[in-house]
XYZ file of C-alpha atoms in Angstrom:
565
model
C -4.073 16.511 22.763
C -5.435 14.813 19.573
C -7.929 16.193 16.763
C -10.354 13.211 16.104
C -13.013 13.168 12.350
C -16.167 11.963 13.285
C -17.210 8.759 11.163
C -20.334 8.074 12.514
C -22.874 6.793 15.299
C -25.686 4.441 16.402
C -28.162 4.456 18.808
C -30.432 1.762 19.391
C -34.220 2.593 20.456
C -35.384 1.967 23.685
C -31.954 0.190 24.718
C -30.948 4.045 25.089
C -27.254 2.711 23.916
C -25.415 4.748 21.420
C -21.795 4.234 20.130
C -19.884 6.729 18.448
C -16.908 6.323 16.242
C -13.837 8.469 15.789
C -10.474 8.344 13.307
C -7.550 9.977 14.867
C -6.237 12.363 12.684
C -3.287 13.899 13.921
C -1.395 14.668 17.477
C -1.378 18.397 18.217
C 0.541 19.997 20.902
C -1.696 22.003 23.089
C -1.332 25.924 23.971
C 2.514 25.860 25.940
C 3.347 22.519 25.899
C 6.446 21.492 25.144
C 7.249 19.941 21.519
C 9.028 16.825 21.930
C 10.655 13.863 19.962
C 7.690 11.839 21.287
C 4.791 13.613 19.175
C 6.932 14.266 16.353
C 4.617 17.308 16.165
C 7.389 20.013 14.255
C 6.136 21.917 11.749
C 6.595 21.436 8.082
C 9.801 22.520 7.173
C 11.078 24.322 3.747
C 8.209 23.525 1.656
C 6.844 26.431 1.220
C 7.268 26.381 -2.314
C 5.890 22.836 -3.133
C 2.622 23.730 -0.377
C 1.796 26.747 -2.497
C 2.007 24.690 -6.202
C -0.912 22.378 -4.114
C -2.599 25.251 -2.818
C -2.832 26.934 -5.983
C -4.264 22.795 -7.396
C -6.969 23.243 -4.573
C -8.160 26.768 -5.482
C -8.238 25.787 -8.932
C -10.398 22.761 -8.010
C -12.902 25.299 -5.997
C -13.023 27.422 -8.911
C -14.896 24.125 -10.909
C -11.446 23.144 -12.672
C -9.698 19.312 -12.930
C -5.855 18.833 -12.064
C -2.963 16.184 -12.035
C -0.730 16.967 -9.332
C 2.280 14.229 -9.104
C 4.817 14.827 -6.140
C 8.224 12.880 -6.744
C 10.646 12.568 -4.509
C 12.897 9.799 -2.738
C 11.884 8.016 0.319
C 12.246 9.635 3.648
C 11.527 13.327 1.993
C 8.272 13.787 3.012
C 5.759 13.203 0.189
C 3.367 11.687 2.664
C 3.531 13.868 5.270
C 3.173 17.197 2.395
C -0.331 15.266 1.362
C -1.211 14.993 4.840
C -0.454 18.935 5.696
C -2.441 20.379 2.459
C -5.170 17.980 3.543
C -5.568 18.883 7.160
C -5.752 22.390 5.891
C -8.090 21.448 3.028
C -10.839 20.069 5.169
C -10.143 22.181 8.021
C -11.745 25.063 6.902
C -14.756 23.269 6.248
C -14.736 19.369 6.517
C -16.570 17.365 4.100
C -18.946 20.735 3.167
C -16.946 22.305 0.125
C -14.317 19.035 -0.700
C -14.756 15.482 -0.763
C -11.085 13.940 0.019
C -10.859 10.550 -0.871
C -7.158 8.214 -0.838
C -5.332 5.420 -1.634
C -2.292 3.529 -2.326
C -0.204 0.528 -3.086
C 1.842 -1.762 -0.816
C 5.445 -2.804 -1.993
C 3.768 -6.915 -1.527
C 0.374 -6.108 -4.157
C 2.727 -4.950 -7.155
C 0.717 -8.448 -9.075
C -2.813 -7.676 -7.536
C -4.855 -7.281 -10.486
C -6.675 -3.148 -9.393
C -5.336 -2.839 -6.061
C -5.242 0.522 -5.933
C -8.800 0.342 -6.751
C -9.743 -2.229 -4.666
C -8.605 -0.539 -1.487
C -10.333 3.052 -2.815
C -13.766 1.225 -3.162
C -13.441 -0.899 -0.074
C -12.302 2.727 1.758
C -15.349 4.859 0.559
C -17.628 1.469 1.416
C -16.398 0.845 4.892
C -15.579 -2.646 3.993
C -14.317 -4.608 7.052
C -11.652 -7.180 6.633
C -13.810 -9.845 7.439
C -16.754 -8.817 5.539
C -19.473 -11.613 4.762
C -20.613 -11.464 1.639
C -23.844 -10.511 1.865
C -23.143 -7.737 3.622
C -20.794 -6.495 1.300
C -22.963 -6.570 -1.211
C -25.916 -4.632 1.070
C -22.748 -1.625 0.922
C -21.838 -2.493 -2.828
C -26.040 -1.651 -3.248
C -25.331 1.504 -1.122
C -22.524 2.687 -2.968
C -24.488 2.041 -6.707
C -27.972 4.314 -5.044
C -27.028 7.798 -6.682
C -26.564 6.504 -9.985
C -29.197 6.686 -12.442
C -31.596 3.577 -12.419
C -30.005 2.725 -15.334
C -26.500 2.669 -14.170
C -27.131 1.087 -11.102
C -27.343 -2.969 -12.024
C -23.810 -2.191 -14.401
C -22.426 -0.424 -10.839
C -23.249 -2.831 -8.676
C -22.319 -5.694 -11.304
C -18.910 -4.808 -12.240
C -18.291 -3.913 -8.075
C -18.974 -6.944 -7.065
C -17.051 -8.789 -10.136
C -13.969 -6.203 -8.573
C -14.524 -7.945 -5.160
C -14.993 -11.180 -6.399
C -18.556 -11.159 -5.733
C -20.738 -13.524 -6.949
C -24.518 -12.074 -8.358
C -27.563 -11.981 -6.108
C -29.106 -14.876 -8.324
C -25.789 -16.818 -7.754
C -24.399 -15.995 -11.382
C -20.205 -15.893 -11.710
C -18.420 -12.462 -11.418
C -17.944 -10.920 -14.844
C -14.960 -12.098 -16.593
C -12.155 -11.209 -19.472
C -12.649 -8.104 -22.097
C -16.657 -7.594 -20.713
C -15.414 -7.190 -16.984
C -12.937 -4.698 -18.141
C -14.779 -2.625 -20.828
C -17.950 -2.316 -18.199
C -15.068 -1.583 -15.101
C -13.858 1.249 -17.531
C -17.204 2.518 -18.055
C -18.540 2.647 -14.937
C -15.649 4.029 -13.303
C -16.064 7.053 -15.363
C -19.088 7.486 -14.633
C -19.068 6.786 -10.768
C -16.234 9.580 -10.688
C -18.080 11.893 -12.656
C -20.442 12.347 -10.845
C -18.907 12.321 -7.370
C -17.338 15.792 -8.830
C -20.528 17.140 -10.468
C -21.836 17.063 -6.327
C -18.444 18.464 -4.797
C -14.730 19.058 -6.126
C -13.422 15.687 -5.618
C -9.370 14.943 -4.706
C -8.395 11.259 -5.161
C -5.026 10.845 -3.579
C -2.872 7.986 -4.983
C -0.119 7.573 -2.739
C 3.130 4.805 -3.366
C 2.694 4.704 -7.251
C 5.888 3.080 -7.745
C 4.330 -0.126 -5.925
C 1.111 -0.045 -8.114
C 0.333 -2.722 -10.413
C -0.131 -2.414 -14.022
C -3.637 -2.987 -13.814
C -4.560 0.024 -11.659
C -2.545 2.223 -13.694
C -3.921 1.570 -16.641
C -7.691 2.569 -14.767
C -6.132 5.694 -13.388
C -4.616 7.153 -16.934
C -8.225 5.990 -18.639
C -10.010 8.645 -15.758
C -7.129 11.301 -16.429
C -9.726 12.769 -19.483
C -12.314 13.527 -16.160
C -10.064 16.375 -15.198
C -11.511 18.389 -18.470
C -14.907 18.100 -17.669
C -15.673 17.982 -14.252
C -13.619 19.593 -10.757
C -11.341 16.339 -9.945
C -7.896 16.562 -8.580
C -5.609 13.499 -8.983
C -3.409 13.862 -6.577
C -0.109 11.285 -7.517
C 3.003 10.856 -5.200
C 6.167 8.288 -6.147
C 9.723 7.501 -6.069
C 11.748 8.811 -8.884
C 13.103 4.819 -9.606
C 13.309 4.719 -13.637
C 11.809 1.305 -14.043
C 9.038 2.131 -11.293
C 5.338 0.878 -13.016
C 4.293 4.296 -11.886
C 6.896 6.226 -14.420
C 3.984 5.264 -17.559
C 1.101 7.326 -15.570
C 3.239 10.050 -14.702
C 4.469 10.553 -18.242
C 1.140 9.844 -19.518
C 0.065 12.649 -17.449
C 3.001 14.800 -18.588
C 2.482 14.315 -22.259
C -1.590 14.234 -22.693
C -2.472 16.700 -19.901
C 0.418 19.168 -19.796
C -2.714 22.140 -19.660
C -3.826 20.798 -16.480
C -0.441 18.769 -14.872
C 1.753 20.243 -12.296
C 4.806 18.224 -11.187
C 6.626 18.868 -7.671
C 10.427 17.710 -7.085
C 11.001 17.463 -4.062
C 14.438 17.918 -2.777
C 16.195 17.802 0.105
C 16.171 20.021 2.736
C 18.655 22.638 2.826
C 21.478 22.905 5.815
C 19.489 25.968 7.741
C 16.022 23.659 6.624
C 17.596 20.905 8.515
C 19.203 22.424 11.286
C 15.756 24.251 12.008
C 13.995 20.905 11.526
C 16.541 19.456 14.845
C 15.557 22.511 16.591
C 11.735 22.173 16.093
C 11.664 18.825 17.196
C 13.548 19.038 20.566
C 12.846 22.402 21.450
C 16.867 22.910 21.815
C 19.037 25.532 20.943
C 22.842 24.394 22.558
C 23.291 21.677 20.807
C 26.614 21.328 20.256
C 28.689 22.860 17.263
C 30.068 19.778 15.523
C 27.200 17.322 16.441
C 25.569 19.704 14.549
C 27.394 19.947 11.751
C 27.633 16.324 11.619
C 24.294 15.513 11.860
C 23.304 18.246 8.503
C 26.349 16.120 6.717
C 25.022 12.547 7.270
C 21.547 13.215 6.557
C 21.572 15.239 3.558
C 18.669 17.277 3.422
C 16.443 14.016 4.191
C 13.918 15.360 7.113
C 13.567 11.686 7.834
C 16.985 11.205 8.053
C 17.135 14.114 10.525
C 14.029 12.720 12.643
C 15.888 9.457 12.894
C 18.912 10.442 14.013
C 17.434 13.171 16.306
C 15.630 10.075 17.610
C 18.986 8.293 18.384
C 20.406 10.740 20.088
C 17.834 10.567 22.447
C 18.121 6.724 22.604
C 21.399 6.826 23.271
C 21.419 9.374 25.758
C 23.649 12.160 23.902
C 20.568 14.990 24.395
C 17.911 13.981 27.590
C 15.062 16.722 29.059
C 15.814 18.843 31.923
C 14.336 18.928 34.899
C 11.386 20.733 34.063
C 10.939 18.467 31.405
C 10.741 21.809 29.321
C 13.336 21.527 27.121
C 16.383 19.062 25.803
C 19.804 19.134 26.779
C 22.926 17.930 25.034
C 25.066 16.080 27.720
C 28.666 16.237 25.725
C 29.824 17.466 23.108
C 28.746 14.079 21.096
C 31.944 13.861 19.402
C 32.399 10.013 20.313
C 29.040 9.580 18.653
C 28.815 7.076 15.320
C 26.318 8.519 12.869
C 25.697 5.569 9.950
C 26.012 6.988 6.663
C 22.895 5.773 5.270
C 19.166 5.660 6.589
C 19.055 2.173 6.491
C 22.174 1.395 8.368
C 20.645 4.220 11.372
C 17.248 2.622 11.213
C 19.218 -1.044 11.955
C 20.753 0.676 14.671
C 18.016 1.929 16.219
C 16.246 -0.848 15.813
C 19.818 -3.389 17.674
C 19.177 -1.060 20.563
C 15.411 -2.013 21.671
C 14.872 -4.906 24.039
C 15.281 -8.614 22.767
C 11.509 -9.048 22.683
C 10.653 -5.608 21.494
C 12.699 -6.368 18.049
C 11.713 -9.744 17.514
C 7.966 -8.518 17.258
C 9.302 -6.006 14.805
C 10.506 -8.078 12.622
C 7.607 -10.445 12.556
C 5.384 -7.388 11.823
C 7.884 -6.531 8.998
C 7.400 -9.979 7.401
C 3.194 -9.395 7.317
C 3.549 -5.967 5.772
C 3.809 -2.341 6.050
C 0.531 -2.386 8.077
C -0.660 -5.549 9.889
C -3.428 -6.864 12.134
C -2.618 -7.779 15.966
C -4.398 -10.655 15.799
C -2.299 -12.007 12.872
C 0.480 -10.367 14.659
C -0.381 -13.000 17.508
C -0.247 -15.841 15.463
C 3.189 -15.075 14.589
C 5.011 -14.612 17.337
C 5.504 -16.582 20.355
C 4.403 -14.092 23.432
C 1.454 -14.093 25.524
C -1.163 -11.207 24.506
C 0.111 -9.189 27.349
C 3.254 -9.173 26.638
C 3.207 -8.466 22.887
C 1.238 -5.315 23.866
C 4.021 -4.364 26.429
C 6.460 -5.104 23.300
C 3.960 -3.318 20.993
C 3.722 -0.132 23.427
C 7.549 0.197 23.360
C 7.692 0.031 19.668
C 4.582 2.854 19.641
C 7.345 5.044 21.955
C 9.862 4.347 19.870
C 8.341 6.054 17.344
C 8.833 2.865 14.831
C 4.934 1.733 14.529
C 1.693 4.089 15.180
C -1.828 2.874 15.628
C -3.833 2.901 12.130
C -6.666 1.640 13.661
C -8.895 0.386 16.312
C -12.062 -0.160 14.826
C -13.309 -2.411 13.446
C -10.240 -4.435 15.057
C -6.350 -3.024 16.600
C -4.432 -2.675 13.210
C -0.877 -0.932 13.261
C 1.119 0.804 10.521
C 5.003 0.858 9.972
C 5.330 4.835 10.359
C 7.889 4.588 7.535
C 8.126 2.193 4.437
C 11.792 2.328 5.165
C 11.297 1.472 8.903
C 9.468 -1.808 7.510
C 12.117 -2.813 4.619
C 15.212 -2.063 7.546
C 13.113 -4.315 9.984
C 12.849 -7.094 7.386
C 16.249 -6.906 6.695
C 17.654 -7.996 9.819
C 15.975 -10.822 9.973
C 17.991 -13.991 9.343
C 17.062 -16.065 6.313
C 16.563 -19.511 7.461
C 14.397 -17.406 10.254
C 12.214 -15.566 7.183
C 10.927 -19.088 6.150
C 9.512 -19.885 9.795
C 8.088 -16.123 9.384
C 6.715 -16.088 5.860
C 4.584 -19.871 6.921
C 3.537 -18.506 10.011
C 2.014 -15.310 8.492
C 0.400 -17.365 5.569
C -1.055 -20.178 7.735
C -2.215 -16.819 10.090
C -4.132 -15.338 6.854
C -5.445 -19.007 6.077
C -7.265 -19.262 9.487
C -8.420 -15.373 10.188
C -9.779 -14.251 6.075
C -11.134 -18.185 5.086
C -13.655 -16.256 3.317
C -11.159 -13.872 1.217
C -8.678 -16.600 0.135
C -8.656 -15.559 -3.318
C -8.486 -12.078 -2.685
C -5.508 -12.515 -0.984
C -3.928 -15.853 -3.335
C -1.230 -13.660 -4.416
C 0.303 -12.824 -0.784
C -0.273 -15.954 0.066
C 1.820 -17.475 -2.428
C 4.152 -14.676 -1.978
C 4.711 -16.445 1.683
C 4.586 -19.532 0.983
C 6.822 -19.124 -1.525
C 9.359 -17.283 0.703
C 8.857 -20.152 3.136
C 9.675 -22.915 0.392
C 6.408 -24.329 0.475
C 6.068 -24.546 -2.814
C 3.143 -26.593 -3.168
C 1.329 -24.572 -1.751
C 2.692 -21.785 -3.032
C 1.736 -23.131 -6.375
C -1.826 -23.758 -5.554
C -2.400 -20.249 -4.413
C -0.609 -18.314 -7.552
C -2.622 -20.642 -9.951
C -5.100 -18.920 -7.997
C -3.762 -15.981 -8.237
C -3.496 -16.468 -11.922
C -7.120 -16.852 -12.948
C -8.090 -14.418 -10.885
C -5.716 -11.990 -12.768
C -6.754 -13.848 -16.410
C -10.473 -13.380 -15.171
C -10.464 -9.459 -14.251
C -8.520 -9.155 -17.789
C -5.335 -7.847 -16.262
C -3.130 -9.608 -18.399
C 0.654 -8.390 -17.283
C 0.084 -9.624 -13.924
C -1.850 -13.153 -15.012
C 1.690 -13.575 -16.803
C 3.882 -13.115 -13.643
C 1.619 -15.017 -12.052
C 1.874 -18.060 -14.241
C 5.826 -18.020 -14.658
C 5.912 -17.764 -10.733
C 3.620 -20.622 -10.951
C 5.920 -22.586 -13.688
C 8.750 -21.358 -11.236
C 7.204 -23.833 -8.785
C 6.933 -26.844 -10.927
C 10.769 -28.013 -10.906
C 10.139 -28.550 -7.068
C 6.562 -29.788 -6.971
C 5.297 -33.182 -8.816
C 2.482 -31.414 -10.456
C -0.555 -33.414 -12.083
C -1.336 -33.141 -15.432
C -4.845 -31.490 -15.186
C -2.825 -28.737 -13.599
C -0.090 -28.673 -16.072
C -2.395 -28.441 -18.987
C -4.134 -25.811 -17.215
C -1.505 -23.636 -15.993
C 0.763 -23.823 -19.313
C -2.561 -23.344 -21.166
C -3.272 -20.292 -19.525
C -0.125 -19.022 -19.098
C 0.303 -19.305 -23.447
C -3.729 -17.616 -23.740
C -2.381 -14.784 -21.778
C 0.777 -14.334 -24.356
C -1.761 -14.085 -27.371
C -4.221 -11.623 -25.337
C -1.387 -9.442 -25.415
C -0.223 -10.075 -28.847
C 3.151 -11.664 -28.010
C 2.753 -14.734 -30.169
C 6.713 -15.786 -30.335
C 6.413 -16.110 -26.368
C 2.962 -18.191 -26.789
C 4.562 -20.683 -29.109
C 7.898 -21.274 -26.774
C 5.566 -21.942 -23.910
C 3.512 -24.753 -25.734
C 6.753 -26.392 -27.450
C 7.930 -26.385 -23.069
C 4.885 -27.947 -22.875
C 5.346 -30.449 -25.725
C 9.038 -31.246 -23.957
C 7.392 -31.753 -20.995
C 5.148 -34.169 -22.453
C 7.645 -35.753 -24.118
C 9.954 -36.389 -20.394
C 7.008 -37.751 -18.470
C 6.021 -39.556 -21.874
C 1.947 -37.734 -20.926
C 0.132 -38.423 -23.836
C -2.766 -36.405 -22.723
C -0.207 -33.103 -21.525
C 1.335 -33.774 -25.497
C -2.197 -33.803 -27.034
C -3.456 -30.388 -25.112
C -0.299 -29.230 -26.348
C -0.335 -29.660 -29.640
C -4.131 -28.499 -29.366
C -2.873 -25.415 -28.171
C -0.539 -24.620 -30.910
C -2.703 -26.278 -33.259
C -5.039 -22.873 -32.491
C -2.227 -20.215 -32.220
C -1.470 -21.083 -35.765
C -5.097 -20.860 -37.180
C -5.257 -17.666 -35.720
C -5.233 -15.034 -38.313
């Protein structure tokens, strides 16, 4: 059986029609059923030690005090699924009375979107649909701005909407450069002040080491909340030394060591693991050396173990018995081929699904770690019926889940890894047709977020060696970056744009503005060597396609970087 949250209902006078809406939040198994590979449903398994460092964070946070919790660990060790656990038993005791729990995180594909992490926390505690029309979004932006003070509220809702890309009410432009960012600061702090002055507040920020600079920047400027008021950052990422994340986490480390905790987590160990196989099928014979095998290969990983117990079953080597009430090993496995590497066993799961069943995989792999059926649709070339019959056997697989239903069907990779293996197989010339049918599929179903989402778009487009368009939307990208004053990514943005140019026969209105921009951008962060190679390219550029006016915004350009003081 499942445990649902309720979100929320209607009910419509006099029409006597009422609609209720539920989240799923987890699959349980009910009073003597069996626990089986299907559900996934094993306990958590030799944490212990890393539960009761977050429990102690959570009793703190009752007790009025701030934290910064950051759980590192590889992929496939169960960061996620530790959040999840200390969560469910959070708000179990008393949901939403004693705790607000609010989360977030970053997507491998938004490392260059300018506050993404942000974005997709406001958009969360709004409800914002994916299709939201602007006026309604800024009806919730309103919403969200009512318990400030009176003379908060018009900076809130202001600086919100400038996030969203929001024009005013009156029809003014979204705030822009160092005032968009200096307001955003402020009003930030404030907003999560006093969501913890009502409640303890936890703000989960999940995937770190995908964040953009932008975002991280926000999130160490709120770390000084955790003195005053009861607010638990609650950080998880990849131990990868170059990851953006590394800055907040040290950041953290250095400035708040009176209030940080940092979790390692390891693998499992060999009794961890083996008890990990037994909790999942519900099996005690299995077989000596299979065993032994499997606690070799997988290291401690618990996803690792998962996957492979997941194989077995796939390929036969353990079925149920006839009571379907527990699992069986049929031989002694010892013909068995277990990869080395998770990648290599996801791949192999993955070569043993039906045709049909893997292409739609892979498409889904090329939109993202979650993606929308209806872009899905767009993408592939199946009826509706039968991607849902492909769909279904991918949910049973136990390689996709269902995020969501409402406001419209939206799945979720149930791995990162599972996504990256998918894309992996996919054959290059093949990615291109992917990447332009998944950026022609955004064009048509979010006309009204096109900016929003200029970054993945040229990301595709890119990938599908349309660089023309490609171009247009990182421009895009650009200014939006060089607008909301996040600097570092208006800069990859521009080079990925300048990228473009050998293969596209730009104009000059477009060169002048791009190299422009991309130089302004250099001297907003001080870098004044890089500032002055970009507009002597620009001058050589002139100088090839003989562009008087490219050469005279050129030297204009330099012309000001050297009466700068």
């Amino acid at each position: 059986y499942f445990e649902f949250e309720f979100l929320g209902g209607i009910s419509v006078k006099g029409k006597q029609a009422t609609v209720q809406t539920y989240r799923p939040l987890r699959r349980k198994g009910a009073p003597g059923q069996v626990r089986g590979i299907t559900g996934l449903s094993a306990p958590l398994i030799g944490r212990a030690r890393e539960r009761s460092v977050l429990e102690e964070a959570l009793a703190d946070l009752e007790k009025g005090l701030g934290g910064i919790v950051y759980l590192v660990g590889e992929a496939g060790l169960g960061k996620s699924r530790l959040i999840q656990e200390i969560r469910d038993s959070a708000l179990g005791r008393a949901p939403g009375a004693h705790l607000a729990w609010h989360e977030t995180l970053s997507y491998s594909y938004e490392t260059e979107q300018p506050y993404g992490l942000f974005r997709r926390l406001i958009r969360r505690m709004m409800g914002v649909l994916p299709e939201e029309r602007p006026a309604s979004l800024r009806m919730k932006v309103q919403r969200l701005a009512e318990d400030s003070s009176p003379e908060e509220r018009p900076a809130l809702q202001q600086v919100i909407g400038s996030l969203l890309g929001l024009a005013g009410s009156g029809g003014e432009p979204p705030l822009e450069g160092e005032t968009f960012k200096g307001l955003l600061y402020t009003t930030m702090t404030s907003l999560w002040q006093r969501q913890a002055q009502t409640k303890p507040v936890v703000l989960v920020c999940d995937d770190l080491h995908w964040s953009d600079p932008a975002s991280l920047a926000l999130l160490q400027h709120l770390y000084p909340l955790v003195d005053r008021v009861p607010l638990l950052f609650l950080c998880a990422l990849r131990p990868e030394p170059d990851a953006p994340g590394r800055e907040a986490l040290q950041a953290a480390e250095e400035s708040f060591s009176h209030r940080f905790r940092r979790i390692e987590l390891g693998p499992l160990k060999a009794g961890e693991s083996g008890e990990l196989v037994d909790s999942l099928l519900a099996i005690s014979d299995l077989p000596v050396g299979l065993r032994a095998r499997i606690m070799a290969k997988s290291e401690g990983n618990p996803f690792y173990v998962e996957e492979v117990v997941r194989s077995l079953i796939d390929q036969g080597v353990v079925v149920r018995d006839e009571d379907g009430a527990r699992w069986l090993a049929t031989g002694e496995g010892e013909y068995l081929e277990i990869p080395g590497n998770l990648q290599t066993l996801l791949v192999a799961r993955m070569d043993r699904l039906q045709e049909q069943a893997r292409w739609t995989l892979q498409a889904a792999s090329v939109v993202g770690r979650s993606f929308l059926h209806r872009v899905l649709q767009r993408i592939v070339d199946f009826a509706v019926s039968e991607l849902d019959q492909y769909l279904r056997a991918l949910e049973h697989s136990q390689l996709i889940q269902e995020a969501s239903r409402l406001p419209e069907l939206e799945y979720l990779f149930r791995h990162a890894l599972t996504q990256e293996a998918a894309y992996s197989t996919i054959l290059h010339k093949q990615r291109k047709v992917y990447h332009r049918r998944v950026a022609e599929a955004i064009e048509e179903s979010f006309p009204d977020h096109l900016e929003e989402m200029a970054g993945s778009l040229s990301d595709h487009f890119f990938r599908a060696a349309a660089f023309e368009k490609s171009m247009h939307y990182v421009i895009q990208a650009g200014d939006a970056a060089f607008r909301l004053y996040a600097i570092r990514e208006a800069i990859e943005h521009y080079a990925r744009a300048i990228q473009c140019t050998s293969e596209v026969d730009a104009g000059t209105e477009q060169l002048i503005h791009l190299y422009s921009r991309y130089g302004r951008s250099y001297e907003l962060e001080n870098q004044f060597d890089q500032a002055q190679e970009i507009y002597l390219d620009m001058t050589g550029l002139a100088d090839d396609r003989d562009d008087d006016q490219l050469r005279l915004a050129a030297l204009l350009s330099r012309c000001i970087l050297h009466a700068t003081h």
